[in-house]
Amino acid sequence: MKWLKQLKLVSLRARAPWIGVCLALAIGIFWGGGCGSLVLCLTPKTLSELTEESLEGAYVADSIPYLHVLYAREEAFRRDEPAGEVLGLYYAIDFGEGRYMGLCVRGGDMSRAERVMSACQVYRYGELPREKIPVLPVSGTVKAMEGGELDCFMTLAGENEALAAAMLPYYIDAGRIGPRTVTAQALLALTALAFLLLALFPAVRALSGAYQRQVVAVLSQSWSRSIAAERAGQFYDRTQPVCGVRMGPEHVFFQQGPKSVLLRPWDVVWAYQDDLPRFHRQVHAVLLRTADGGQYALPMDGERAGQLLEAMSQALPGAAIGYTEETERLYREDRSALSARWEEIRAAKA
């Protein structure tokens, strides 16, 4: 069965461009999109488990017990003008041990944060016990503050140098992992996984011999499949292809993309050139019509098609070569009439 293993590699090479493109897209989307950061969701940290050195890039899932002050809003702009839509709210929160950091909330988290902020303000006026302040559960990635966002945060310290030293230039970007929401990052990872599966599926099919099922089925018709496979392998090695088709007294072999096709010469009763529609254009092809009503299309240019049909007229003496309306009528209505020539040739040889 060495020949069949060789055909598996031929099929794998035929699918290599598709596999390469899908694999490149999978890797590009996964690494370029930062999908590896999803692993952080499996081991989230609380703020108490982090140090200043380990803050940046950490994924936090914690309950925030107190919001000190709203120090910035992120607003939507259209044509460089404020659109009146608030996209995010930035609050100062405790990091622990008298140090502070930021928290950014978006979407539905903004209304929850505003309720907590209102409760904190009522507490500061002495009208609400501390234990009555609702906690704000958040999860997100810790990021370093930059630009105007950092300026707004540090403005809270004013001229108090001790307070400024206690304010860490980091914030929790709630609901985000990397630059995206967890949902968007998960969808991106699923897209990368889909391309990976699209790459692996044809590779597995090629290496498992799925593209040689028709060949195996033909070999199984012999009294000994192993001997038939050995003889077919010898034919394959000793026969030079004509425009991709190997022809001999007992076998006709060709590849249709990754799929291997093995026929008996007497299976081919008609071969002719025709034009096939492909992507809104016509392409030349040699069509092989078989005694059981099957059809195989071999796309190639007109010159190669002529070479192949000429070779077939010598190697397949029982097949009708070229198109005529009469041959088409016989093929539709009485294929046995076309097979009769092969039967005569085989009987004469017997």
XYZ file of C-alpha atoms in Angstrom:
350
model
C 0.000 0.000 0.000
C 3.032 2.277 -0.390
C 1.434 3.798 -3.464
C -1.676 4.845 -1.521
C 0.534 6.529 1.090
C 2.241 8.384 -1.733
C -1.148 9.558 -3.008
C -2.006 10.896 0.455
C 1.019 13.193 0.256
C -0.050 14.277 -3.241
C -3.461 15.212 -1.830
C -1.838 17.041 1.065
C 0.289 19.087 -1.345
C -2.798 19.890 -3.400
C -4.494 21.295 -0.289
C -1.332 23.012 0.989
C -2.230 26.519 -0.320
C -5.634 26.406 1.374
C -4.137 24.990 4.565
C -1.394 27.629 4.551
C -3.806 30.541 4.068
C -6.212 29.346 6.778
C -3.359 28.596 9.174
C -1.814 32.022 8.578
C -5.174 33.702 9.182
C -5.712 31.684 12.371
C -2.280 32.596 13.742
C -2.583 36.221 12.624
C -6.002 36.692 14.202
C -5.049 34.884 17.407
C -1.739 36.632 18.078
C -2.454 39.914 16.310
C -5.799 40.194 18.094
C -4.299 39.399 21.482
C -6.566 36.396 21.960
C -3.976 34.783 24.208
C -5.065 37.230 26.900
C -8.272 35.201 27.274
C -6.203 32.777 29.339
C -6.093 35.470 32.014
C -9.854 35.114 32.457
C -9.273 31.613 33.794
C -7.167 32.928 36.692
C -8.512 36.386 37.626
C -6.892 38.289 40.480
C -8.301 40.488 43.222
C -6.667 43.827 43.937
C -5.381 42.519 47.258
C -3.418 39.823 45.387
C -1.573 42.353 43.236
C 1.431 44.553 43.849
C 2.236 47.804 42.102
C 4.763 45.956 39.949
C 2.232 43.308 38.841
C -0.669 45.659 38.147
C -0.238 46.414 34.450
C -1.808 43.770 32.220
C -3.388 41.824 35.099
C -6.985 40.634 34.764
C -8.971 41.628 37.838
C -12.278 40.266 39.114
C -13.138 41.996 42.376
C -15.809 43.899 44.286
C -15.101 47.611 44.658
C -16.436 48.758 48.067
C -16.001 52.504 47.621
C -15.789 55.116 44.867
C -13.998 58.317 45.874
C -14.756 60.678 43.025
C -15.636 60.821 39.338
C -12.606 62.400 37.685
C -13.279 62.036 33.939
C -15.883 61.208 31.324
C -15.303 59.647 27.924
C -17.626 61.223 25.393
C -18.498 60.382 21.787
C -17.508 62.865 19.092
C -18.884 63.291 15.598
C -17.012 65.546 13.182
C -14.887 66.808 16.077
C -17.982 67.937 17.949
C -19.343 66.362 21.192
C -22.269 64.090 20.359
C -23.757 64.279 23.857
C -23.200 60.567 24.465
C -21.166 59.361 27.429
C -19.132 56.268 26.587
C -17.267 55.770 29.840
C -16.945 57.036 33.412
C -13.655 57.162 35.329
C -13.604 56.889 39.127
C -10.854 56.994 41.730
C -10.791 53.853 43.895
C -8.665 52.392 46.676
C -5.803 50.094 45.813
C -4.919 49.456 49.438
C -2.427 50.754 51.980
C -3.411 54.361 51.357
C -2.866 54.195 47.588
C -5.321 54.976 44.820
C -5.929 53.994 41.207
C -8.608 54.466 38.546
C -11.634 52.512 37.387
C -13.308 52.915 33.980
C -16.834 51.574 33.487
C -18.887 51.499 30.291
C -22.303 50.425 29.097
C -24.621 48.976 31.738
C -21.896 49.244 34.370
C -22.165 53.052 34.251
C -25.634 53.144 35.856
C -24.542 50.717 38.573
C -21.439 52.787 39.259
C -23.495 55.981 39.471
C -25.739 54.372 42.108
C -22.675 53.354 44.128
C -21.200 56.866 43.708
C -24.446 58.415 44.961
C -24.413 56.133 48.015
C -20.774 57.087 48.704
C -21.684 60.777 48.592
C -24.576 60.227 51.026
C -22.153 58.354 53.296
C -19.725 61.293 53.242
C -22.536 63.565 54.419
C -23.033 61.199 57.344
C -26.504 60.134 56.217
C -25.686 56.484 55.407
C -23.724 53.830 57.316
C -20.615 52.528 55.497
C -21.970 48.987 55.470
C -25.017 50.191 53.508
C -22.920 51.247 50.530
C -23.460 48.662 47.754
C -20.327 47.088 46.352
C -19.578 47.349 42.654
C -18.475 44.016 41.114
C -16.069 44.580 38.234
C -13.824 42.512 36.045
C -11.377 43.824 33.519
C -7.778 44.450 32.541
C -5.479 46.813 34.415
C -3.965 49.359 32.044
C -1.512 52.234 32.401
C -2.978 55.748 32.221
C -1.836 57.974 29.375
C -2.226 61.544 28.163
C -5.250 63.541 29.245
C -6.623 60.638 31.248
C -3.512 60.670 33.465
C -3.630 64.468 33.747
C -7.262 64.356 34.960
C -6.398 61.715 37.555
C -3.349 63.543 38.917
C -5.305 66.802 39.103
C -7.151 65.258 42.056
C -3.983 65.574 44.136
C -3.634 69.296 43.479
C -0.465 70.515 45.190
C -0.516 67.713 47.773
C 2.729 65.905 46.960
C 2.087 63.091 49.438
C -1.302 62.372 47.844
C 0.212 62.581 44.348
C 2.812 59.994 45.364
C 0.037 57.671 46.548
C -1.862 57.882 43.237
C -0.860 55.022 40.935
C -1.085 55.718 37.172
C -3.164 52.599 36.476
C -6.863 51.910 36.021
C -9.137 48.899 35.694
C -10.760 48.899 32.256
C -13.933 47.101 33.351
C -15.501 44.650 30.924
C -12.393 44.659 28.739
C -9.591 42.246 28.132
C -6.882 43.952 26.168
C -8.398 46.542 23.818
C -11.743 44.753 23.457
C -14.654 43.508 25.478
C -14.402 39.934 26.700
C -17.236 38.996 24.335
C -15.514 40.595 21.322
C -12.214 38.956 22.252
C -13.941 35.589 22.602
C -15.574 36.013 19.181
C -12.183 36.873 17.713
C -10.698 33.761 19.304
C -13.563 31.666 17.903
C -12.864 33.131 14.462
C -9.216 32.114 14.796
C -10.336 28.652 15.921
C -12.658 28.390 12.913
C -9.781 29.133 10.522
C -7.622 26.629 12.391
C -10.279 23.948 11.918
C -10.597 24.917 8.243
C -6.854 24.295 7.954
C -6.849 21.047 9.907
C -9.915 19.475 8.287
C -8.441 19.022 4.768
C -5.078 18.047 6.275
C -6.714 15.292 8.310
C -8.743 14.187 5.291
C -5.610 14.033 3.151
C -3.544 12.081 5.678
C -6.410 9.703 6.494
C -6.868 8.777 2.818
C -10.328 10.305 2.448
C -9.375 11.625 -0.999
C -8.483 8.093 -2.151
C -11.814 6.438 -1.370
C -12.714 6.092 -5.034
C -9.328 4.472 -5.716
C -9.801 2.018 -2.847
C -13.295 1.215 -4.082
C -11.944 0.328 -7.552
C -9.145 -1.778 -6.080
C -11.631 -3.585 -3.847
C -13.415 -4.898 -6.933
C -10.423 -7.180 -7.577
C -10.142 -10.577 -5.935
C -7.086 -9.337 -3.972
C -6.968 -5.658 -3.106
C -3.328 -5.775 -2.039
C -2.203 -7.317 -5.336
C -4.401 -4.876 -7.279
C -2.879 -1.983 -5.322
C 0.635 -3.243 -6.053
C -0.063 -3.496 -9.778
C -1.687 -0.044 -9.787
C 1.349 1.339 -7.964
C 3.695 -0.148 -10.546
C 1.568 1.383 -13.305
C 1.729 4.769 -11.533
C 5.509 4.679 -11.175
C 6.237 3.462 -14.706
C 3.750 5.579 -16.646
C 4.425 9.180 -17.620
C 1.360 11.421 -17.379
C -0.006 13.159 -20.444
C -1.425 16.505 -19.328
C -1.872 15.059 -15.850
C -3.476 11.768 -16.944
C -1.726 8.387 -16.731
C -3.089 5.780 -19.130
C -2.272 2.092 -19.528
C -3.831 -1.230 -20.592
C -5.494 -1.707 -17.196
C -5.636 1.707 -15.550
C -6.435 5.369 -16.087
C -5.360 7.649 -13.279
C -5.546 11.411 -12.627
C -5.968 13.923 -9.823
C -8.950 16.226 -9.486
C -7.450 18.698 -7.058
C -6.750 16.637 -3.937
C -9.024 13.794 -5.052
C -7.389 10.760 -6.689
C -9.352 9.022 -9.445
C -8.606 5.523 -10.758
C -10.589 4.113 -13.656
C -10.388 1.049 -15.831
C -9.794 2.001 -19.485
C -13.089 0.372 -20.500
C -14.886 2.609 -17.989
C -14.172 5.593 -20.264
C -16.555 5.430 -23.204
C -16.391 9.051 -24.397
C -13.877 11.908 -24.133
C -14.192 15.359 -25.666
C -13.309 18.992 -25.156
C -15.862 21.471 -23.856
C -16.069 24.834 -22.120
C -17.192 24.986 -18.515
C -18.518 28.031 -16.621
C -16.158 28.995 -13.783
C -16.576 32.232 -11.832
C -18.446 34.066 -14.620
C -16.050 32.939 -17.319
C -15.568 29.960 -19.598
C -12.627 27.586 -19.129
C -11.487 24.808 -21.431
C -11.727 21.258 -20.128
C -11.586 17.670 -21.265
C -14.672 15.759 -20.181
C -14.483 12.030 -19.558
C -17.825 10.248 -19.669
C -17.975 6.775 -18.120
C -20.079 3.707 -18.811
C -21.962 4.119 -15.520
C -23.070 7.679 -16.360
C -20.321 9.439 -14.451
C -18.422 12.485 -15.621
C -14.956 13.864 -14.816
C -13.893 17.346 -15.889
C -10.191 18.074 -16.367
C -9.679 21.859 -16.804
C -6.779 22.822 -19.108
C -6.048 25.144 -21.996
C -7.052 24.287 -25.533
C -3.579 23.174 -26.648
C -3.154 20.734 -23.772
C -6.703 19.474 -24.275
C -5.849 18.617 -27.886
C -2.685 16.788 -26.765
C -4.622 14.782 -24.191
C -7.390 13.767 -26.606
C -4.811 12.686 -29.180
C -3.063 10.539 -26.546
C -6.399 9.085 -25.478
C -7.224 8.073 -29.023
C -4.136 5.813 -28.862
C -4.342 4.634 -25.237
C -8.135 4.201 -25.092
C -9.064 2.643 -28.439
C -12.544 1.708 -27.249
C -13.545 5.273 -26.268
C -15.279 7.693 -28.584
C -13.008 10.747 -28.927
C -14.427 14.146 -29.773
C -17.900 15.624 -29.617
C -20.727 14.823 -32.018
C -24.459 15.122 -31.540
C -24.832 11.450 -32.397
C -22.397 10.421 -29.662
C -24.264 12.614 -27.179
C -27.565 10.992 -28.194
C -26.110 7.500 -27.774
C -24.652 8.390 -24.402
C -27.993 9.694 -23.174
C -30.144 6.934 -24.613
C -27.974 3.838 -25.005
C -24.585 3.867 -23.273
C -24.269 0.137 -23.907
C -23.835 0.951 -27.601
C -20.761 3.008 -26.724
C -19.464 0.251 -24.436
C -19.816 -2.335 -27.208
C -16.559 -1.239 -28.830
C -14.652 -1.894 -25.617
C -16.304 -5.287 -25.295
C -15.150 -6.226 -28.779
C -11.566 -5.125 -28.057
C -11.448 -6.982 -24.754
C -12.956 -10.104 -26.310
C -10.358 -10.032 -29.100
C -7.521 -9.785 -26.547
C -8.996 -12.607 -24.459
